Coordinates of C-alpha atoms in Angstrom, one line a residue:
M1 CA 0.5 -0.1 0.1
E2 CA 1.1 3.1 -1.4
L3 CA 1.2 5.8 1.7
I4 CA 1.9 9.8 1.3
D5 CA 2.4 12.4 4.0
V6 CA -0.7 14.6 3.7
L7 CA 0.2 18.8 3.5
D8 CA -1.4 21.7 4.6
E9 CA -2.5 24.6 2.3
N10 CA 1.4 25.8 2.2
G11 CA 3.1 22.8 1.7
K12 CA 3.5 22.1 5.1
V13 CA 3.8 18.2 6.6
T14 CA 1.3 18.1 9.4
G15 CA 2.4 14.3 10.7
R16 CA -1.0 12.6 8.9
V17 CA -0.3 9.7 6.5
E18 CA -2.4 9.0 4.4
D19 CA -2.9 6.0 1.9
R20 CA -3.3 7.3 -1.9
K21 CA -7.1 6.2 -1.6
T22 CA -7.8 7.9 1.0
I23 CA -5.6 11.0 -0.3
H24 CA -7.6 11.4 -3.4
E25 CA -11.2 10.8 -2.4
Q26 CA -10.9 13.2 0.6
G27 CA -8.8 16.1 -1.8
L28 CA -6.4 16.2 0.3
W29 CA -2.8 18.4 -0.1
H30 CA 0.2 16.2 -0.9
T31 CA 3.3 16.0 -2.9
H32 CA 3.5 15.1 -6.6
V33 CA 6.9 14.6 -8.3
G34 CA 7.7 14.8 -12.1
V35 CA 10.6 15.3 -14.1
W36 CA 11.4 17.3 -17.6
I37 CA 14.6 14.8 -19.0
M38 CA 16.2 15.9 -22.1
N39 CA 19.2 14.2 -23.6
K40 CA 21.7 15.4 -25.6
N41 CA 20.5 16.7 -28.5
G42 CA 18.2 18.8 -27.0
E43 CA 14.7 16.6 -27.5
L44 CA 12.4 15.5 -24.3
L45 CA 11.6 11.9 -23.6
F46 CA 7.7 11.6 -22.5
Q47 CA 6.2 7.8 -21.2
K48 CA 3.2 6.8 -22.8
R49 CA 0.3 5.4 -19.0
A50 CA 0.2 2.4 -19.3
A51 CA -4.0 1.2 -20.1
T52 CA -4.8 -0.3 -16.8
K53 CA -4.0 3.6 -15.0
Q54 CA -6.7 5.1 -13.5
S55 CA -5.8 8.8 -14.9
N56 CA -4.5 9.7 -17.9
P57 CA -4.3 6.2 -19.4
N58 CA -3.0 6.0 -22.7
M59 CA -1.7 9.3 -22.3
W60 CA 2.1 10.6 -23.4
S61 CA 3.5 12.6 -20.2
R62 CA 7.2 12.9 -18.0
T63 CA 8.3 10.8 -15.6
G64 CA 6.8 11.3 -12.5
G65 CA 4.4 10.2 -9.8
H66 CA 3.7 10.8 -6.2
A67 CA 6.1 11.0 -3.2
D68 CA 5.9 8.9 -0.4
S69 CA 5.4 9.1 3.3
G70 CA 8.6 10.2 4.8
E71 CA 10.9 11.0 1.5
T72 CA 12.0 14.1 -0.1
P73 CA 10.2 15.7 -3.2
L74 CA 13.8 14.7 -4.6
Q75 CA 13.9 11.9 -3.3
A76 CA 10.4 10.7 -5.1
I77 CA 12.0 11.7 -8.3
Q78 CA 14.6 9.7 -8.2
R79 CA 12.7 6.9 -6.9
E80 CA 9.8 7.6 -9.9
T81 CA 12.0 7.5 -12.1
A82 CA 14.5 4.5 -11.4
E83 CA 11.1 2.8 -11.4
E84 CA 9.3 3.4 -13.8
I85 CA 12.2 4.1 -16.4
G86 CA 14.5 1.8 -15.2
V87 CA 17.5 4.3 -14.6
E88 CA 18.8 6.2 -11.3
I89 CA 19.5 9.8 -12.0
P90 CA 22.4 10.8 -9.6
L91 CA 20.5 13.3 -7.7
E92 CA 22.7 16.2 -8.2
K93 CA 21.7 15.9 -12.3
F94 CA 18.3 16.9 -11.1
E95 CA 17.7 20.5 -10.7
L96 CA 14.5 21.8 -9.8
I97 CA 12.9 24.5 -11.7
N98 CA 9.1 25.5 -10.4
V99 CA 7.4 24.3 -7.9
S100 CA 3.3 24.5 -8.6
K101 CA 0.0 24.8 -5.9
F102 CA -2.4 22.5 -7.5
E103 CA -6.1 22.6 -7.2
K104 CA -8.8 21.4 -9.7
T105 CA -12.4 20.0 -8.9
N106 CA -12.8 16.8 -11.7
D107 CA -16.3 17.8 -13.4
E108 CA -17.5 14.1 -14.0
T109 CA -16.9 12.8 -10.5
Q110 CA -16.8 16.1 -8.3
K111 CA -13.3 15.1 -6.7
T112 CA -11.2 17.7 -5.7
A113 CA -7.0 17.0 -6.5
R114 CA -4.8 18.7 -4.5
D115 CA -1.4 18.9 -4.6
F116 CA 3.0 20.7 -4.5
T117 CA 4.2 19.8 -7.8
Y118 CA 7.6 19.5 -8.0
S119 CA 9.2 19.8 -12.1
Y120 CA 12.6 18.9 -12.2
F121 CA 14.8 18.8 -15.1
S122 CA 17.9 16.8 -16.0
I123 CA 20.1 16.4 -19.1
V124 CA 20.7 12.4 -19.9
D125 CA 23.0 10.9 -22.6
Y126 CA 20.5 7.8 -23.2
K127 CA 19.1 6.5 -25.9
L128 CA 15.8 4.7 -25.5
D129 CA 17.2 1.3 -25.7
D130 CA 19.0 1.9 -22.8
Y131 CA 15.6 2.5 -20.7
T132 CA 13.2 -0.4 -19.3
M133 CA 9.7 0.9 -18.6
Q134 CA 7.5 -0.4 -15.4
E135 CA 4.7 -1.9 -17.7
E136 CA 2.6 -1.2 -15.1
E137 CA 2.8 2.0 -15.5
V138 CA 4.4 3.0 -18.9
S139 CA 4.1 0.9 -22.0
E140 CA 6.2 3.4 -24.5
L141 CA 8.9 6.0 -24.5
K142 CA 9.9 8.2 -27.3
Y143 CA 11.9 11.8 -27.7
I144 CA 10.7 14.5 -28.9
S145 CA 11.1 18.2 -29.9
I146 CA 10.3 21.1 -28.0
E147 CA 8.5 22.5 -30.8
D148 CA 6.3 19.1 -31.0
M149 CA 4.9 20.1 -28.1
K150 CA 4.2 23.2 -29.0
K151 CA 2.4 21.9 -32.3
A152 CA 0.3 19.0 -29.6
K153 CA -0.8 22.2 -27.0
E154 CA -2.0 24.4 -30.2
N155 CA -4.2 21.7 -31.9
D156 CA -5.0 20.3 -28.2
D157 CA -3.9 17.4 -28.9
R158 CA -5.5 15.0 -26.1
N159 CA -2.9 12.7 -26.6
Y160 CA -0.8 14.4 -24.4
T161 CA -1.3 15.4 -20.5
F162 CA 0.2 19.2 -20.8
A163 CA -2.7 20.1 -23.4
K164 CA -4.9 20.4 -20.5
W165 CA -2.8 22.6 -18.7
D166 CA -3.2 26.3 -19.4
K167 CA -1.6 28.8 -21.5
S168 CA 0.4 30.5 -18.4
N169 CA 2.2 27.3 -16.9
F170 CA 2.4 26.0 -20.5
D171 CA 4.9 28.7 -21.7
Y172 CA 6.3 29.2 -18.3
I173 CA 7.5 25.0 -18.6
V174 CA 8.0 25.9 -22.2
G175 CA 10.1 28.0 -21.7
I176 CA 12.8 27.5 -18.9
L177 CA 12.9 24.2 -21.5
E178 CA 13.4 26.4 -24.5
K179 CA 16.6 27.9 -22.3
K180 CA 18.1 24.4 -21.0
R181 CA 18.1 23.4 -24.6
E182 CA 20.2 26.6 -25.0
E183 CA 22.8 26.4 -22.3
L184 CA 23.1 22.9 -23.5
A185 CA 23.8 24.6 -27.4
N186 CA 26.4 26.0 -25.7

């Protein structure tokens, strides 16, 4: 059973621990992590979520997940990366680029998701064959360019989880990724 620390509305650990199902059913604040993995060509790694996933099945997303109870966000993203795509990126290779407070009510279920998302960035020298997918989580991997990301957002391509993001958040993250790609090229 996956146990998660409950946070307060300011992102501080409350001391309460709940299972993942309770966290989501009660709309409790918790920590979510994600990483933008860029290869030496300036392309970003996306993973297709397994068809059996409860949220966003069969959609392309970055690697990420929940922080387990007692984990720091940095430890959580390293663990999630190792579990989902089979590579252990050293902690010092993860750069925190954004922390956002997320609160959204699902129109269908009327349940509210609440989390603090820690977004990381990492440059790797892996080819697609270097990864090992966790089949319960991931069905495919691919690298795409930032330009292809922008096109998918413009076309409201719902095969990508970022197509659901509001434009200001998307543009902010893309701006950071473009700067990282420029730094890589220099």
